[in-house]
PDB file of C-alpha atoms in Angstrom:
ATOM      1  CA  UNK A  29       6.094  48.435 -58.528  1.00 50.00           C
ATOM      2  CA  UNK A  30       4.392  47.320 -54.963  1.00 60.00           C
ATOM      3  CA  UNK A  31       4.577  50.833 -53.902  1.00 68.00           C
ATOM      4  CA  UNK A  32       2.104  53.641 -53.554  1.00 83.00           C
ATOM      5  CA  UNK A  33       1.028  54.951 -57.109  1.00 88.00           C
ATOM      6  CA  UNK A  34       0.350  58.263 -56.017  1.00 92.00           C
ATOM      7  CA  UNK A  35       3.594  58.496 -53.930  1.00 93.00           C
ATOM      8  CA  UNK A  36       5.659  57.228 -57.420  1.00 90.00           C
ATOM      9  CA  UNK A  37       3.721  60.108 -59.392  1.00 93.00           C
ATOM     10  CA  UNK A  38       4.425  62.803 -56.305  1.00 95.00           C
ATOM     11  CA  UNK A  39       8.094  61.597 -56.652  1.00 91.00           C
ATOM     12  CA  UNK A  40       8.120  62.146 -60.585  1.00 91.00           C
ATOM     13  CA  UNK A  41       6.507  65.436 -60.485  1.00 94.00           C
ATOM     14  CA  UNK A  42       9.102  66.599 -57.085  1.00 94.00           C
ATOM     15  CA  UNK A  43      12.474  65.157 -59.647  1.00 89.00           C
ATOM     16  CA  UNK A  44      10.954  66.880 -62.654  1.00 90.00           C
ATOM     17  CA  UNK A  45       9.609  70.241 -60.673  1.00 93.00           C
ATOM     18  CA  UNK A  46       7.463  70.049 -63.820  1.00 92.00           C
ATOM     19  CA  UNK A  47       4.066  68.172 -64.468  1.00 92.00           C
ATOM     20  CA  UNK A  48       4.450  67.542 -68.023  1.00 90.00           C
ATOM     21  CA  UNK A  49       8.107  66.082 -67.897  1.00 88.00           C
ATOM     22  CA  UNK A  50       6.614  63.711 -64.775  1.00 90.00           C
ATOM     23  CA  UNK A  51       3.683  62.794 -67.218  1.00 89.00           C
ATOM     24  CA  UNK A  52       6.394  61.680 -70.213  1.00 86.00           C
ATOM     25  CA  UNK A  53       7.872  59.970 -67.687  1.00 83.00           C
ATOM     26  CA  UNK A  54       4.884  57.729 -66.014  1.00 85.00           C
ATOM     27  CA  UNK A  55       3.295  57.765 -69.466  1.00 82.00           C
ATOM     28  CA  UNK A  56       0.050  59.071 -68.367  1.00 86.00           C
ATOM     29  CA  UNK A  57      -1.637  62.520 -68.875  1.00 90.00           C
ATOM     30  CA  UNK A  58      -0.906  65.805 -67.017  1.00 90.00           C
ATOM     31  CA  UNK A  59      -4.430  65.726 -65.627  1.00 90.00           C
ATOM     32  CA  UNK A  60      -3.850  62.446 -64.423  1.00 91.00           C
ATOM     33  CA  UNK A  61      -0.473  63.516 -62.720  1.00 92.00           C
ATOM     34  CA  UNK A  62      -2.517  66.748 -61.471  1.00 93.00           C
ATOM     35  CA  UNK A  63      -5.458  64.640 -60.224  1.00 93.00           C
ATOM     36  CA  UNK A  64      -2.941  62.110 -58.167  1.00 93.00           C
ATOM     37  CA  UNK A  65      -0.891  65.081 -56.286  1.00 95.00           C
ATOM     38  CA  UNK A  66      -4.378  66.310 -55.395  1.00 94.00           C
ATOM     39  CA  UNK A  67      -5.483  63.249 -54.060  1.00 93.00           C
ATOM     40  CA  UNK A  68      -2.255  62.733 -52.219  1.00 94.00           C
ATOM     41  CA  UNK A  69      -2.482  66.449 -50.525  1.00 94.00           C
ATOM     42  CA  UNK A  70      -6.377  65.404 -49.825  1.00 92.00           C
ATOM     43  CA  UNK A  71      -4.808  62.432 -48.085  1.00 92.00           C
ATOM     44  CA  UNK A  72      -2.286  64.536 -45.411  1.00 90.00           C
ATOM     45  CA  UNK A  73      -3.467  66.995 -45.899  1.00 89.00           C
ATOM     46  CA  UNK A  74      -1.469  69.560 -46.890  1.00 93.00           C
ATOM     47  CA  UNK A  75      -0.176  71.234 -50.160  1.00 95.00           C
ATOM     48  CA  UNK A  76       3.261  69.295 -51.593  1.00 96.00           C
ATOM     49  CA  UNK A  77       3.693  71.769 -54.254  1.00 95.00           C
ATOM     50  CA  UNK A  78       3.800  75.520 -54.705  1.00 94.00           C
ATOM     51  CA  UNK A  79       2.453  75.834 -58.159  1.00 87.00           C
ATOM     52  CA  UNK A  80       2.233  80.004 -57.722  1.00 82.00           C
ATOM     53  CA  UNK A  81       4.517  82.354 -60.269  1.00 76.00           C
ATOM     54  CA  UNK A  82       4.441  80.210 -62.739  1.00 78.00           C
ATOM     55  CA  UNK A  83       6.928  78.056 -61.278  1.00 87.00           C
ATOM     56  CA  UNK A  84       6.740  74.500 -59.018  1.00 92.00           C
ATOM     57  CA  UNK A  85       8.475  74.293 -56.142  1.00 94.00           C
ATOM     58  CA  UNK A  86       8.046  72.136 -53.136  1.00 95.00           C
ATOM     59  CA  UNK A  87       6.538  72.927 -50.031  1.00 96.00           C
ATOM     60  CA  UNK A  88       7.885  72.121 -46.424  1.00 95.00           C
ATOM     61  CA  UNK A  89       5.532  69.612 -46.290  1.00 95.00           C
ATOM     62  CA  UNK A  90       6.731  68.172 -49.598  1.00 95.00           C
ATOM     63  CA  UNK A  91      10.293  68.385 -48.940  1.00 95.00           C
ATOM     64  CA  UNK A  92       9.460  66.660 -45.618  1.00 95.00           C
ATOM     65  CA  UNK A  93       7.464  63.746 -47.560  1.00 95.00           C
ATOM     66  CA  UNK A  94      10.614  63.471 -50.202  1.00 93.00           C
ATOM     67  CA  UNK A  95      13.211  61.344 -48.232  1.00 92.00           C
ATOM     68  CA  UNK A  96      10.456  59.096 -47.022  1.00 92.00           C
ATOM     69  CA  UNK A  97       9.158  58.668 -50.715  1.00 91.00           C
ATOM     70  CA  UNK A  98      12.675  57.877 -51.763  1.00 87.00           C
ATOM     71  CA  UNK A  99      13.105  55.184 -49.342  1.00 87.00           C
ATOM     72  CA  UNK A 100       9.312  53.423 -50.348  1.00 88.00           C
ATOM     73  CA  UNK A 101      10.968  53.373 -53.552  1.00 83.00           C
ATOM     74  CA  UNK A 102      14.086  51.711 -52.322  1.00 78.00           C
ATOM     75  CA  UNK A 103      12.598  48.972 -49.975  1.00 82.00           C
ATOM     76  CA  UNK A 104       9.696  48.168 -53.023  1.00 79.00           C
ATOM     77  CA  UNK A 105      13.168  47.454 -55.290  1.00 72.00           C
ATOM     78  CA  UNK A 106      14.556  45.511 -52.789  1.00 74.00           C
ATOM     79  CA  UNK A 107      11.284  43.389 -51.988  1.00 76.00           C
ATOM     80  CA  UNK A 108      11.044  42.893 -55.744  1.00 68.00           C
ATOM     81  CA  UNK A 109      14.159  41.821 -56.220  1.00 66.00           C
ATOM     82  CA  UNK A 110      14.549  39.466 -52.859  1.00 70.00           C
ATOM     83  CA  UNK A 111      10.651  37.759 -54.490  1.00 69.00           C
ATOM     84  CA  UNK A 112      12.431  36.921 -57.541  1.00 61.00           C
ATOM     85  CA  UNK A 113      15.392  35.874 -56.678  1.00 63.00           C
ATOM     86  CA  UNK A 114      14.090  33.064 -54.494  1.00 64.00           C
ATOM     87  CA  UNK A 115      13.190  31.843 -57.611  1.00 56.00           C
ATOM     88  CA  UNK A 116      16.438  32.153 -59.044  1.00 55.00           C
ATOM     89  CA  UNK A 117      15.787  35.187 -61.305  1.00 56.00           C
ATOM     90  CA  UNK A 118      17.102  38.741 -60.983  1.00 61.00           C
ATOM     91  CA  UNK A 119      14.537  41.170 -62.104  1.00 70.00           C
ATOM     92  CA  UNK A 120      14.121  44.766 -61.788  1.00 78.00           C
ATOM     93  CA  UNK A 121      15.631  48.184 -63.008  1.00 85.00           C
ATOM     94  CA  UNK A 122      19.286  49.387 -62.470  1.00 92.00           C
ATOM     95  CA  UNK A 123      19.650  53.209 -63.438  1.00 95.00           C
ATOM     96  CA  UNK A 124      24.271  53.884 -64.178  1.00 97.00           C
ATOM     97  CA  UNK A 125      25.573  56.949 -65.054  1.00 96.00           C
ATOM     98  CA  UNK A 126      29.020  57.267 -65.894  1.00 96.00           C
ATOM     99  CA  UNK A 127      31.312  59.718 -66.799  1.00 92.00           C
ATOM    100  CA  UNK A 128      32.391  60.142 -70.735  1.00 89.00           C
ATOM    101  CA  UNK A 129      34.740  58.023 -71.093  1.00 89.00           C
ATOM    102  CA  UNK A 130      33.760  55.216 -69.472  1.00 93.00           C
ATOM    103  CA  UNK A 131      30.540  55.461 -70.903  1.00 93.00           C
ATOM    104  CA  UNK A 132      31.324  55.832 -74.276  1.00 90.00           C
ATOM    105  CA  UNK A 133      33.964  53.065 -74.433  1.00 89.00           C
ATOM    106  CA  UNK A 134      33.657  50.368 -71.564  1.00 91.00           C
ATOM    107  CA  UNK A 135      30.200  50.756 -70.347  1.00 93.00           C
ATOM    108  CA  UNK A 136      28.236  49.100 -73.029  1.00 92.00           C
ATOM    109  CA  UNK A 137      30.338  46.103 -72.612  1.00 91.00           C
ATOM    110  CA  UNK A 138      29.700  46.139 -69.152  1.00 93.00           C
ATOM    111  CA  UNK A 139      26.337  45.936 -70.048  1.00 94.00           C
ATOM    112  CA  UNK A 140      26.040  43.642 -72.189  1.00 92.00           C
ATOM    113  CA  UNK A 141      28.391  41.132 -69.923  1.00 90.00           C
ATOM    114  CA  UNK A 142      26.146  41.742 -67.001  1.00 91.00           C
ATOM    115  CA  UNK A 143      22.669  41.225 -68.887  1.00 89.00           C
ATOM    116  CA  UNK A 144      24.272  38.045 -70.165  1.00 87.00           C
ATOM    117  CA  UNK A 145      23.436  36.757 -66.738  1.00 83.00           C
ATOM    118  CA  UNK A 146      21.254  39.236 -65.586  1.00 85.00           C
ATOM    119  CA  UNK A 147      18.528  39.128 -69.135  1.00 86.00           C
ATOM    120  CA  UNK A 148      15.592  40.392 -67.146  1.00 84.00           C
ATOM    121  CA  UNK A 149      17.317  43.303 -65.558  1.00 88.00           C
ATOM    122  CA  UNK A 150      16.404  46.611 -67.240  1.00 89.00           C
ATOM    123  CA  UNK A 151      19.554  48.805 -67.735  1.00 94.00           C
ATOM    124  CA  UNK A 152      19.341  52.365 -68.439  1.00 94.00           C
ATOM    125  CA  UNK A 153      22.671  54.704 -68.682  1.00 95.00           C
ATOM    126  CA  UNK A 154      23.118  58.367 -68.785  1.00 94.00           C
ATOM    127  CA  UNK A 155      26.399  60.368 -69.035  1.00 93.00           C
ATOM    128  CA  UNK A 156      28.241  63.425 -68.328  1.00 91.00           C
ATOM    129  CA  UNK A 157      31.413  64.493 -66.716  1.00 90.00           C
ATOM    130  CA  UNK A 158      32.574  63.169 -63.515  1.00 90.00           C
ATOM    131  CA  UNK A 159      30.996  65.997 -61.417  1.00 90.00           C
ATOM    132  CA  UNK A 160      27.613  65.685 -63.242  1.00 92.00           C
ATOM    133  CA  UNK A 161      27.282  62.202 -62.570  1.00 94.00           C
ATOM    134  CA  UNK A 162      27.672  62.741 -58.647  1.00 93.00           C
ATOM    135  CA  UNK A 163      25.167  65.155 -58.496  1.00 92.00           C
ATOM    136  CA  UNK A 164      23.066  63.156 -60.492  1.00 93.00           C
ATOM    137  CA  UNK A 165      23.765  60.430 -57.941  1.00 93.00           C
ATOM    138  CA  UNK A 166      22.717  62.907 -54.976  1.00 91.00           C
ATOM    139  CA  UNK A 167      19.987  63.424 -56.379  1.00 89.00           C
ATOM    140  CA  UNK A 168      19.096  60.391 -56.805  1.00 87.00           C
ATOM    141  CA  UNK A 169      18.581  60.532 -60.676  1.00 90.00           C
ATOM    142  CA  UNK A 170      20.908  56.800 -61.082  1.00 94.00           C
ATOM    143  CA  UNK A 171      21.773  54.384 -58.496  1.00 94.00           C
ATOM    144  CA  UNK A 172      25.124  53.920 -59.346  1.00 96.00           C
ATOM    145  CA  UNK A 173      28.036  56.256 -60.757  1.00 96.00           C
ATOM    146  CA  UNK A 174      30.902  54.736 -62.804  1.00 96.00           C
ATOM    147  CA  UNK A 175      33.822  57.810 -62.637  1.00 94.00           C
ATOM    148  CA  UNK A 176      37.356  59.158 -63.233  1.00 85.00           C
ATOM    149  CA  UNK A 177      38.521  58.825 -59.721  1.00 71.00           C
ATOM    150  CA  UNK A 178      38.744  58.142 -57.085  1.00 64.00           C
ATOM    151  CA  UNK A 179      37.208  61.783 -55.708  1.00 69.00           C
ATOM    152  CA  UNK A 180      37.350  63.234 -52.094  1.00 75.00           C
ATOM    153  CA  UNK A 181      33.543  63.118 -50.987  1.00 80.00           C
ATOM    154  CA  UNK A 182      31.989  62.496 -47.770  1.00 83.00           C
ATOM    155  CA  UNK A 183      28.726  62.341 -48.876  1.00 87.00           C
ATOM    156  CA  UNK A 184      29.355  59.601 -51.031  1.00 92.00           C
ATOM    157  CA  UNK A 185      31.427  56.515 -50.659  1.00 92.00           C
ATOM    158  CA  UNK A 186      33.773  55.985 -53.867  1.00 92.00           C
ATOM    159  CA  UNK A 187      35.459  52.422 -54.758  1.00 92.00           C
ATOM    160  CA  UNK A 188      37.680  51.769 -57.647  1.00 91.00           C
ATOM    161  CA  UNK A 189      36.975  48.797 -59.782  1.00 91.00           C
ATOM    162  CA  UNK A 190      40.026  48.995 -62.213  1.00 89.00           C
ATOM    163  CA  UNK A 191      42.695  50.678 -63.363  1.00 87.00           C
ATOM    164  CA  UNK A 192      43.433  52.713 -66.627  1.00 88.00           C
ATOM    165  CA  UNK A 193      46.232  54.916 -68.043  1.00 89.00           C
ATOM    166  CA  UNK A 194      46.161  58.139 -69.811  1.00 92.00           C
ATOM    167  CA  UNK A 195      48.386  58.881 -72.590  1.00 95.00           C
ATOM    168  CA  UNK A 196      49.899  61.846 -75.007  1.00 96.00           C
ATOM    169  CA  UNK A 197      48.059  61.573 -78.695  1.00 97.00           C
ATOM    170  CA  UNK A 198      49.462  63.351 -81.373  1.00 97.00           C
ATOM    171  CA  UNK A 199      48.886  64.173 -85.176  1.00 96.00           C
ATOM    172  CA  UNK A 200      49.834  60.732 -87.137  1.00 95.00           C
ATOM    173  CA  UNK A 201      52.479  63.662 -89.041  1.00 95.00           C
ATOM    174  CA  UNK A 202      53.671  65.450 -85.566  1.00 96.00           C
ATOM    175  CA  UNK A 203      57.663  64.757 -84.760  1.00 95.00           C
ATOM    176  CA  UNK A 204      56.277  63.264 -81.691  1.00 97.00           C
ATOM    177  CA  UNK A 205      54.462  60.624 -82.911  1.00 95.00           C
ATOM    178  CA  UNK A 206      56.115  57.285 -81.357  1.00 95.00           C
ATOM    179  CA  UNK A 207      58.844  58.931 -79.429  1.00 95.00           C
ATOM    180  CA  UNK A 208      59.599  59.968 -75.727  1.00 96.00           C
ATOM    181  CA  UNK A 209      59.893  63.605 -75.206  1.00 96.00           C
ATOM    182  CA  UNK A 210      61.163  65.860 -72.263  1.00 95.00           C
ATOM    183  CA  UNK A 211      58.406  67.290 -69.776  1.00 93.00           C
ATOM    184  CA  UNK A 212      59.872  70.571 -70.941  1.00 93.00           C
ATOM    185  CA  UNK A 213      58.714  70.207 -74.571  1.00 95.00           C
ATOM    186  CA  UNK A 214      54.886  70.219 -73.343  1.00 94.00           C
ATOM    187  CA  UNK A 215      55.531  73.832 -72.710  1.00 92.00           C
ATOM    188  CA  UNK A 216      55.844  74.414 -76.679  1.00 93.00           C
ATOM    189  CA  UNK A 217      52.956  72.613 -77.732  1.00 95.00           C
ATOM    190  CA  UNK A 218      49.492  73.812 -78.169  1.00 97.00           C
ATOM    191  CA  UNK A 219      47.388  71.567 -75.411  1.00 96.00           C
ATOM    192  CA  UNK A 220      43.633  70.513 -75.931  1.00 97.00           C
ATOM    193  CA  UNK A 221      41.563  69.521 -72.600  1.00 95.00           C
ATOM    194  CA  UNK A 222      38.429  68.744 -71.426  1.00 92.00           C
ATOM    195  CA  UNK A 223      36.169  71.026 -69.568  1.00 91.00           C
ATOM    196  CA  UNK A 224      36.159  72.329 -65.793  1.00 89.00           C
ATOM    197  CA  UNK A 225      34.510  69.455 -64.051  1.00 85.00           C
ATOM    198  CA  UNK A 226      36.279  66.428 -65.936  1.00 87.00           C
ATOM    199  CA  UNK A 227      37.682  63.790 -63.790  1.00 84.00           C
ATOM    200  CA  UNK A 228      40.132  63.577 -66.779  1.00 88.00           C
ATOM    201  CA  UNK A 229      41.275  66.811 -66.551  1.00 90.00           C
ATOM    202  CA  UNK A 230      41.714  67.034 -63.050  1.00 89.00           C
ATOM    203  CA  UNK A 231      44.124  63.988 -63.344  1.00 89.00           C
ATOM    204  CA  UNK A 232      46.114  65.526 -65.980  1.00 92.00           C
ATOM    205  CA  UNK A 233      46.582  68.426 -64.075  1.00 91.00           C
ATOM    206  CA  UNK A 234      47.614  66.779 -60.950  1.00 90.00           C
ATOM    207  CA  UNK A 235      49.965  64.459 -62.286  1.00 92.00           C
ATOM    208  CA  UNK A 236      51.792  67.431 -64.281  1.00 94.00           C
ATOM    209  CA  UNK A 237      51.683  69.653 -60.859  1.00 92.00           C
ATOM    210  CA  UNK A 238      53.386  66.723 -59.224  1.00 92.00           C
ATOM    211  CA  UNK A 239      56.665  66.467 -61.599  1.00 93.00           C
ATOM    212  CA  UNK A 240      56.961  70.608 -61.759  1.00 92.00           C
ATOM    213  CA  UNK A 241      54.483  71.886 -64.244  1.00 92.00           C
ATOM    214  CA  UNK A 242      51.903  74.408 -63.679  1.00 89.00           C
ATOM    215  CA  UNK A 243      48.774  74.853 -65.611  1.00 88.00           C
ATOM    216  CA  UNK A 244      50.027  78.302 -66.496  1.00 90.00           C
ATOM    217  CA  UNK A 245      53.281  77.290 -67.946  1.00 91.00           C
ATOM    218  CA  UNK A 246      51.489  75.507 -70.469  1.00 93.00           C
ATOM    219  CA  UNK A 247      49.485  76.475 -74.157  1.00 94.00           C
ATOM    220  CA  UNK A 248      46.143  75.635 -73.184  1.00 94.00           C
ATOM    221  CA  UNK A 249      44.308  76.549 -76.516  1.00 93.00           C
ATOM    222  CA  UNK A 250      41.208  74.815 -76.301  1.00 94.00           C
ATOM    223  CA  UNK A 251      38.570  73.488 -73.724  1.00 94.00           C
ATOM    224  CA  UNK A 252      36.466  70.662 -75.500  1.00 94.00           C
ATOM    225  CA  UNK A 253      33.655  68.965 -73.460  1.00 89.00           C
ATOM    226  CA  UNK A 254      34.122  65.200 -74.895  1.00 91.00           C
ATOM    227  CA  UNK A 255      36.610  62.921 -75.480  1.00 91.00           C
ATOM    228  CA  UNK A 256      35.798  62.046 -78.901  1.00 93.00           C
ATOM    229  CA  UNK A 257      36.362  66.141 -79.632  1.00 95.00           C
ATOM    230  CA  UNK A 258      39.379  66.315 -78.348  1.00 96.00           C
ATOM    231  CA  UNK A 259      40.548  63.524 -80.431  1.00 96.00           C
ATOM    232  CA  UNK A 260      38.749  65.061 -83.761  1.00 96.00           C
ATOM    233  CA  UNK A 261      40.631  68.507 -82.725  1.00 96.00           C
ATOM    234  CA  UNK A 262      44.133  66.612 -82.834  1.00 97.00           C
ATOM    235  CA  UNK A 263      43.346  64.954 -86.118  1.00 96.00           C
ATOM    236  CA  UNK A 264      42.628  68.438 -87.484  1.00 96.00           C
ATOM    237  CA  UNK A 265      45.856  69.292 -86.373  1.00 95.00           C
ATOM    238  CA  UNK A 266      45.032  71.874 -83.521  1.00 96.00           C
ATOM    239  CA  UNK A 267      47.297  70.578 -81.074  1.00 97.00           C
ATOM    240  CA  UNK A 268      47.950  67.729 -78.905  1.00 97.00           C
ATOM    241  CA  UNK A 269      45.774  66.155 -75.916  1.00 97.00           C
ATOM    242  CA  UNK A 270      45.685  63.346 -72.990  1.00 96.00           C
ATOM    243  CA  UNK A 271      43.166  60.726 -73.225  1.00 95.00           C
ATOM    244  CA  UNK A 272      42.310  57.065 -71.774  1.00 92.00           C
ATOM    245  CA  UNK A 273      43.907  54.470 -73.447  1.00 90.00           C
ATOM    246  CA  UNK A 274      40.761  53.059 -74.396  1.00 89.00           C
ATOM    247  CA  UNK A 275      39.383  56.219 -76.337  1.00 91.00           C
ATOM    248  CA  UNK A 276      42.262  55.897 -78.842  1.00 92.00           C
ATOM    249  CA  UNK A 277      42.185  52.203 -79.204  1.00 88.00           C
ATOM    250  CA  UNK A 278      40.567  52.505 -82.892  1.00 89.00           C
ATOM    251  CA  UNK A 279      42.431  55.728 -83.871  1.00 93.00           C
ATOM    252  CA  UNK A 280      45.820  53.683 -83.134  1.00 92.00           C
ATOM    253  CA  UNK A 281      44.517  50.864 -85.193  1.00 89.00           C
ATOM    254  CA  UNK A 282      43.853  53.289 -88.198  1.00 92.00           C
ATOM    255  CA  UNK A 283      46.814  54.898 -88.071  1.00 93.00           C
ATOM    256  CA  UNK A 284      44.693  58.252 -87.727  1.00 95.00           C
ATOM    257  CA  UNK A 285      46.984  59.558 -84.657  1.00 96.00           C
ATOM    258  CA  UNK A 286      49.915  57.999 -82.957  1.00 96.00           C
ATOM    259  CA  UNK A 287      51.347  58.692 -79.131  1.00 96.00           C
ATOM    260  CA  UNK A 288      54.070  60.149 -77.686  1.00 96.00           C
ATOM    261  CA  UNK A 289      55.631  59.358 -74.239  1.00 94.00           C
ATOM    262  CA  UNK A 290      56.598  61.878 -71.815  1.00 95.00           C
ATOM    263  CA  UNK A 291      59.493  60.902 -69.870  1.00 94.00           C
ATOM    264  CA  UNK A 292      58.828  61.158 -66.266  1.00 92.00           C
ATOM    265  CA  UNK A 293      55.318  61.566 -66.337  1.00 93.00           C
ATOM    266  CA  UNK A 294      53.125  58.739 -65.053  1.00 87.00           C
ATOM    267  CA  UNK A 295      49.589  58.873 -65.587  1.00 89.00           C
ATOM    268  CA  UNK A 296      47.179  55.883 -63.981  1.00 86.00           C
ATOM    269  CA  UNK A 297      44.250  56.321 -62.849  1.00 86.00           C
ATOM    270  CA  UNK A 298      41.388  54.062 -61.081  1.00 88.00           C
ATOM    271  CA  UNK A 299      38.349  54.096 -62.105  1.00 92.00           C
ATOM    272  CA  UNK A 300      35.716  54.144 -59.282  1.00 93.00           C
ATOM    273  CA  UNK A 301      32.124  53.305 -58.467  1.00 95.00           C
ATOM    274  CA  UNK A 302      30.225  56.046 -56.514  1.00 95.00           C
ATOM    275  CA  UNK A 303      27.247  55.186 -54.343  1.00 94.00           C
ATOM    276  CA  UNK A 304      25.562  56.915 -51.298  1.00 90.00           C
ATOM    277  CA  UNK A 305      27.481  56.523 -48.107  1.00 87.00           C
ATOM    278  CA  UNK A 306      25.986  53.941 -45.634  1.00 85.00           C
ATOM    279  CA  UNK A 307      25.712  49.837 -46.070  1.00 84.00           C
ATOM    280  CA  UNK A 308      26.927  48.365 -49.197  1.00 86.00           C
ATOM    281  CA  UNK A 309      24.328  48.569 -52.343  1.00 87.00           C
ATOM    282  CA  UNK A 310      21.980  45.360 -52.200  1.00 83.00           C
ATOM    283  CA  UNK A 311      19.394  44.220 -54.539  1.00 82.00           C
ATOM    284  CA  UNK A 312      20.421  44.614 -58.675  1.00 87.00           C
ATOM    285  CA  UNK A 313      22.835  47.393 -57.612  1.00 91.00           C
ATOM    286  CA  UNK A 314      24.774  45.197 -55.421  1.00 90.00           C
ATOM    287  CA  UNK A 315      24.550  42.370 -58.220  1.00 89.00           C
ATOM    288  CA  UNK A 316      26.162  45.062 -60.237  1.00 93.00           C
ATOM    289  CA  UNK A 317      28.558  46.267 -58.014  1.00 93.00           C
ATOM    290  CA  UNK A 318      30.268  42.446 -57.392  1.00 90.00           C
ATOM    291  CA  UNK A 319      30.064  42.142 -61.329  1.00 90.00           C
ATOM    292  CA  UNK A 320      32.255  45.089 -61.650  1.00 91.00           C
ATOM    293  CA  UNK A 321      34.663  44.088 -59.050  1.00 90.00           C
ATOM    294  CA  UNK A 322      34.885  40.738 -60.203  1.00 85.00           C
ATOM    295  CA  UNK A 323      35.093  40.883 -63.766  1.00 82.00           C
ATOM    296  CA  UNK A 324      35.613  44.584 -65.247  1.00 79.00           C
ATOM    297  CA  UNK A 325      39.029  43.486 -66.027  1.00 74.00           C
ATOM    298  CA  UNK A 326      38.315  40.402 -67.869  1.00 76.00           C
ATOM    299  CA  UNK A 327      35.375  42.143 -70.179  1.00 72.00           C
ATOM    300  CA  UNK A 328      36.992  44.845 -70.838  1.00 69.00           C
ATOM    301  CA  UNK A 329      38.227  45.541 -74.780  1.00 62.00           C
ATOM    302  CA  UNK A 330      41.746  43.907 -75.262  1.00 55.00           C
ATOM    303  CA  UNK A 331      45.223  45.515 -75.879  1.00 49.00           C
ATOM    304  CA  UNK A 332      45.367  45.875 -80.051  1.00 42.00           C
ATOM    305  CA  UNK A 333      48.076  43.822 -81.251  1.00 39.00           C
ATOM    306  CA  UNK A 334      51.530  45.317 -81.488  1.00 38.00           C
ATOM    307  CA  UNK A 335      50.393  48.493 -79.735  1.00 42.00           C
ATOM    308  CA  UNK A 336      51.393  49.533 -76.700  1.00 46.00           C
ATOM    309  CA  UNK A 337      49.069  52.354 -74.815  1.00 42.00           C
ATOM    310  CA  UNK A 338      50.330  52.060 -71.226  1.00 40.00           C
TER     311      UNK A 338
END
């Protein structure tokens, strides 16, 4: 890092609003963190944090400094990348966030493919539902979010990079297994869904609404906060569900779950990357963006032979 170390410490405390967590992140002691913040406050000289009432909050001065601290990090990262790239190397840190389907079933493959040509880039990842990842992006906790979209946001740029299909999954012994059903049939079976804020849930609800099936017409029996939870619940006979084709590949191969096709229902969607509005990403983020746009479909896991999940 070539930026001012005190600014780096300030940014960590501002992000966590907790001296102990900032110390853990920076591998420092809490007294060292306190000392750096005090020295920075002496430089300006205004208090940057309000420590009253047992809580830490940014003062007006701290709020004014934070966007500049974030820009300093971005400039530092770009400078470091430019210098190393001049010698034919790409180095630095890349913080990615991904919605759960992408994070669990595709992101490891994407990162592995990217690091084959960029082995000196340190990649960190986190996952959650789509809304959580977009909020993490706005809070600058991550640099790029891979989501199930596209979402409509004025404060973020959403760029599709890959197509996905969602499928109706039923227990292996279910009467609908490997059969086509009517839309009306969906109303008679317990349906398992993801939680509010999930991109997958929005896609399913919007697709059903387009063909005249309202949420109140469905027998929604459970909400779960992960795709694996949905699939385990279907295996246990608790209902049926819609998931990405990528999520169910192994279950189909093992024969523990089956697919039912719904006549007249199209559940295609796009996976998208999100980044702040403004110029296209540069540096390591820009390199990863270009990599995804050009190679995502090529490196994605292949369809299991003999199984059509689209």
